[in-house]
Short mmCIF file of C-alpha atoms in Angstrom, two decimals:
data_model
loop_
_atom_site.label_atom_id
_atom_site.label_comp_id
_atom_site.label_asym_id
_atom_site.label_seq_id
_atom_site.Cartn_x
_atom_site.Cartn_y
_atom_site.Cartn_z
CA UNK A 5 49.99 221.63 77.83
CA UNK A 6 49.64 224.85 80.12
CA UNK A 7 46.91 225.75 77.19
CA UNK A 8 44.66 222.97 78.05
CA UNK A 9 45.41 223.22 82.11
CA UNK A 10 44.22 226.75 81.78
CA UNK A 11 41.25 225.50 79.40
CA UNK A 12 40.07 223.16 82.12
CA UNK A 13 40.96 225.22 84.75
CA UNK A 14 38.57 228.48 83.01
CA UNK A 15 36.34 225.57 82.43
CA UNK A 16 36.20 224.14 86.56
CA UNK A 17 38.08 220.98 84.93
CA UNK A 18 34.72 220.15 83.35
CA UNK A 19 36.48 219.70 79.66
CA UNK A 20 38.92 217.61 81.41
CA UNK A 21 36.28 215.58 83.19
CA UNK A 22 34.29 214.91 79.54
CA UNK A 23 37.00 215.07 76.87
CA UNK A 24 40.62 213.63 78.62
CA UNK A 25 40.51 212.23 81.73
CA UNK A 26 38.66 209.27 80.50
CA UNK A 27 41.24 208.59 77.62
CA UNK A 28 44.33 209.68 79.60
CA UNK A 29 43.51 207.24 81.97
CA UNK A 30 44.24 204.54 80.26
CA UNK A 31 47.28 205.67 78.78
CA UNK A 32 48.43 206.03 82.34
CA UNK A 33 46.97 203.14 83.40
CA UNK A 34 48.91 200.91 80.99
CA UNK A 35 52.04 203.16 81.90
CA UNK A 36 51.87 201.60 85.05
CA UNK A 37 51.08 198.27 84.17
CA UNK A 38 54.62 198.29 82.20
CA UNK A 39 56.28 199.74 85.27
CA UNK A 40 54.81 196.71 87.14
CA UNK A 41 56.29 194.78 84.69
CA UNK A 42 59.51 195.96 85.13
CA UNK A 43 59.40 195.87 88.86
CA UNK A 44 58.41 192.06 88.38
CA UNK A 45 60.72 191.36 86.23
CA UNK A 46 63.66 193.07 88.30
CA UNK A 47 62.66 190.86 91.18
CA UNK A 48 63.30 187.62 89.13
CA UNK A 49 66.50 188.90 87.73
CA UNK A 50 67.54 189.10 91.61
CA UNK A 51 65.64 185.78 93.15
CA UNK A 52 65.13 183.74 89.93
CA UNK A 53 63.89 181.16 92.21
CA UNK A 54 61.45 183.00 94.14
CA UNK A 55 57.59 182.65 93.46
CA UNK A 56 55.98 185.42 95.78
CA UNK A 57 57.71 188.54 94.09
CA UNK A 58 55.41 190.39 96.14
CA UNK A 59 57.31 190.29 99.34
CA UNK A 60 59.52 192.94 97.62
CA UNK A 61 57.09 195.51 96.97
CA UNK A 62 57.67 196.91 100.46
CA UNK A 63 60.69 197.34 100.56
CA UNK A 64 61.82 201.29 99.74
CA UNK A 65 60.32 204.35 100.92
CA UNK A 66 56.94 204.92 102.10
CA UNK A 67 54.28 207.00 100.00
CA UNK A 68 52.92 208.76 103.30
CA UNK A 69 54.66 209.12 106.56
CA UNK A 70 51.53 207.42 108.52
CA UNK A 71 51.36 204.61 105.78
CA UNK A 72 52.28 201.23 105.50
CA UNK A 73 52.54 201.30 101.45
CA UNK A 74 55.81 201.91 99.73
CA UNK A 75 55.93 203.81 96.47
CA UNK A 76 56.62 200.13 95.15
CA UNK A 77 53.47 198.80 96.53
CA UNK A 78 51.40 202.11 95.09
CA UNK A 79 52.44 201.30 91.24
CA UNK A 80 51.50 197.79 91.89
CA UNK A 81 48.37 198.67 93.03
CA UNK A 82 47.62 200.72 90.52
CA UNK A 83 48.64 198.60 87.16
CA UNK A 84 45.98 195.95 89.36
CA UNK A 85 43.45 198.32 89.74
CA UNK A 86 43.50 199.37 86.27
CA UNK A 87 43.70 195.77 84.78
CA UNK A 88 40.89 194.74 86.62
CA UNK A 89 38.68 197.60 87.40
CA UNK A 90 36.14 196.69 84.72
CA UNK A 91 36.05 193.16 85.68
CA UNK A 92 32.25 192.46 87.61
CA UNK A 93 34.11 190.81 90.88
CA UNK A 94 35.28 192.23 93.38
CA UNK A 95 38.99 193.85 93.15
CA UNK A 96 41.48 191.35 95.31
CA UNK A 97 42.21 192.35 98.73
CA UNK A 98 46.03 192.99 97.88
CA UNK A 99 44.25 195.91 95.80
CA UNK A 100 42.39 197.41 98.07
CA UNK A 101 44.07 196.92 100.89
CA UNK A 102 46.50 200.00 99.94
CA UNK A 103 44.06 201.92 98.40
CA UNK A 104 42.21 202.12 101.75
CA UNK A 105 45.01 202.25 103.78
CA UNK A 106 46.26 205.54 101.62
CA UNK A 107 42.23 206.38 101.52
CA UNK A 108 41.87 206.42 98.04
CA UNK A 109 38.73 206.04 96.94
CA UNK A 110 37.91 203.24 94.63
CA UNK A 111 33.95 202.49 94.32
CA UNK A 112 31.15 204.69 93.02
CA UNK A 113 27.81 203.43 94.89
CA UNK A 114 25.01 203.58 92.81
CA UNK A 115 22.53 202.49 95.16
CA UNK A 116 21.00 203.11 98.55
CA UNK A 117 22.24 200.01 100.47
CA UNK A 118 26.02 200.89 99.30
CA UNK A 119 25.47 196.97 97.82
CA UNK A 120 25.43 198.08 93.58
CA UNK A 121 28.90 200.41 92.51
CA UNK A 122 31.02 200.51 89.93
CA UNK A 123 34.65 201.04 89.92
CA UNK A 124 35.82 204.63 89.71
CA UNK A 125 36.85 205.85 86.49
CA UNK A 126 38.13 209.32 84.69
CA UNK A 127 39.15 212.26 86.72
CA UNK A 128 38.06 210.37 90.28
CA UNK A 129 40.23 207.37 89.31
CA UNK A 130 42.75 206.09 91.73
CA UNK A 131 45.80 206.19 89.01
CA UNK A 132 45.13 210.24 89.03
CA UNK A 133 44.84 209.93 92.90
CA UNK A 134 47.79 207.75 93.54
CA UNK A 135 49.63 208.97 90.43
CA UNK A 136 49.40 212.19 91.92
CA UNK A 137 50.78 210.60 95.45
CA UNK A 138 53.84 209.38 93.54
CA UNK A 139 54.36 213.01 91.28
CA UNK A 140 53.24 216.03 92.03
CA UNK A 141 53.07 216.81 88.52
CA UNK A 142 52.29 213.75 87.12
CA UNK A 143 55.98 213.41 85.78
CA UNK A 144 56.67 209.78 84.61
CA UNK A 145 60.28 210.59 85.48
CA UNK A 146 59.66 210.88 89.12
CA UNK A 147 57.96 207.07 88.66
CA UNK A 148 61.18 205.54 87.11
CA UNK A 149 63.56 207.48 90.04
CA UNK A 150 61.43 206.10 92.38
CA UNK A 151 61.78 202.33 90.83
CA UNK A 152 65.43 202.96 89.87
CA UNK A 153 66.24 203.83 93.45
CA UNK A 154 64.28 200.86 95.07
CA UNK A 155 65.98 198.78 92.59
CA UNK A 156 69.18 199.93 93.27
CA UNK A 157 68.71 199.50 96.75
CA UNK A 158 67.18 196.01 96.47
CA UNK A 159 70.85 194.88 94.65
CA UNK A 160 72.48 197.09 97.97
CA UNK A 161 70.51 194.61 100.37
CA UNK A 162 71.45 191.21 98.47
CA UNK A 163 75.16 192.18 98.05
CA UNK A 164 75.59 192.86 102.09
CA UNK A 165 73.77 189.79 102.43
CA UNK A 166 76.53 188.03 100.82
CA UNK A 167 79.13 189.94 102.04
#
């Protein structure tokens, strides 16, 4: 590994802007989409009743100081974006809305009335930015501390609850 960071870093990342970022990206992109999985899942384990599992995605600690999006909400957003980022529509507004709010950039404008873009792929992608919001080095251990400790601390809440 530190033979191809210094490769791409000799290079001005330019070999990792042609050759991996396109391809790691969706090897990361599906890593997150299991980790939303699991999150999901967790959720019904707790409330099997409970339809909107998304009112438990903010719950846990927050990925900026200033922000309103937990580290939960982030890996949601970012299995979402990846899913549907090659889809022609719009992305849903519980996408976006945390991309913008953690000013991650999502669309590449193509034309001069900002009305034709595509979604942003490769190195500009939001799973490297918010990846990198989540892990400084991109460690997929630092993802499943940060979904074992919400989880832990969603069981916490539900026991004192019954307490």
């Amino acid at each position: 590994m530190n033979k191809i960071t210094r490769l791409c870093e000799d290079d001005s990342f330019d070999y990792w802007d042609t050759i991996y970022a396109d391809d790691t990206e969706h090897l990361v992109g599906t890593a997150f989409i299991v980790l939303q999985n699991y999150i999901n899942s967790s959720i019904s384990d707790l409330y099997p009743e409970m339809k909107k599992l998304h009112l438990k995605y903010s719950i846990g600690e927050k990925v900026q100081g200033n922000s309103k999006i937990t580290k939960i909400e982030l890996i949601i957003t970012l299995a979402n974006y990846y899913k549907h980022r090659d889809l022609p529509s719009e992305l849903h507004k519980n996408t976006t809305r945390p991309l913008d709010d953690l000013n991650i950039e999502y669309k590449e404008i193509y034309d001069i009335n900002n009305n034709n873009f595509h979604h942003r792929i490769g190195s500009n992608s939001p799973v490297f930015n918010g990846f990198s919001m989540l892990s400084e080095k991109w460690d997929f251990n630092d993802l499943f501390q940060i979904i074992e400790e919400w989880r832990e601390n969603l069981w916490i809440t539900e026991q004192k609850k019954g307490s």
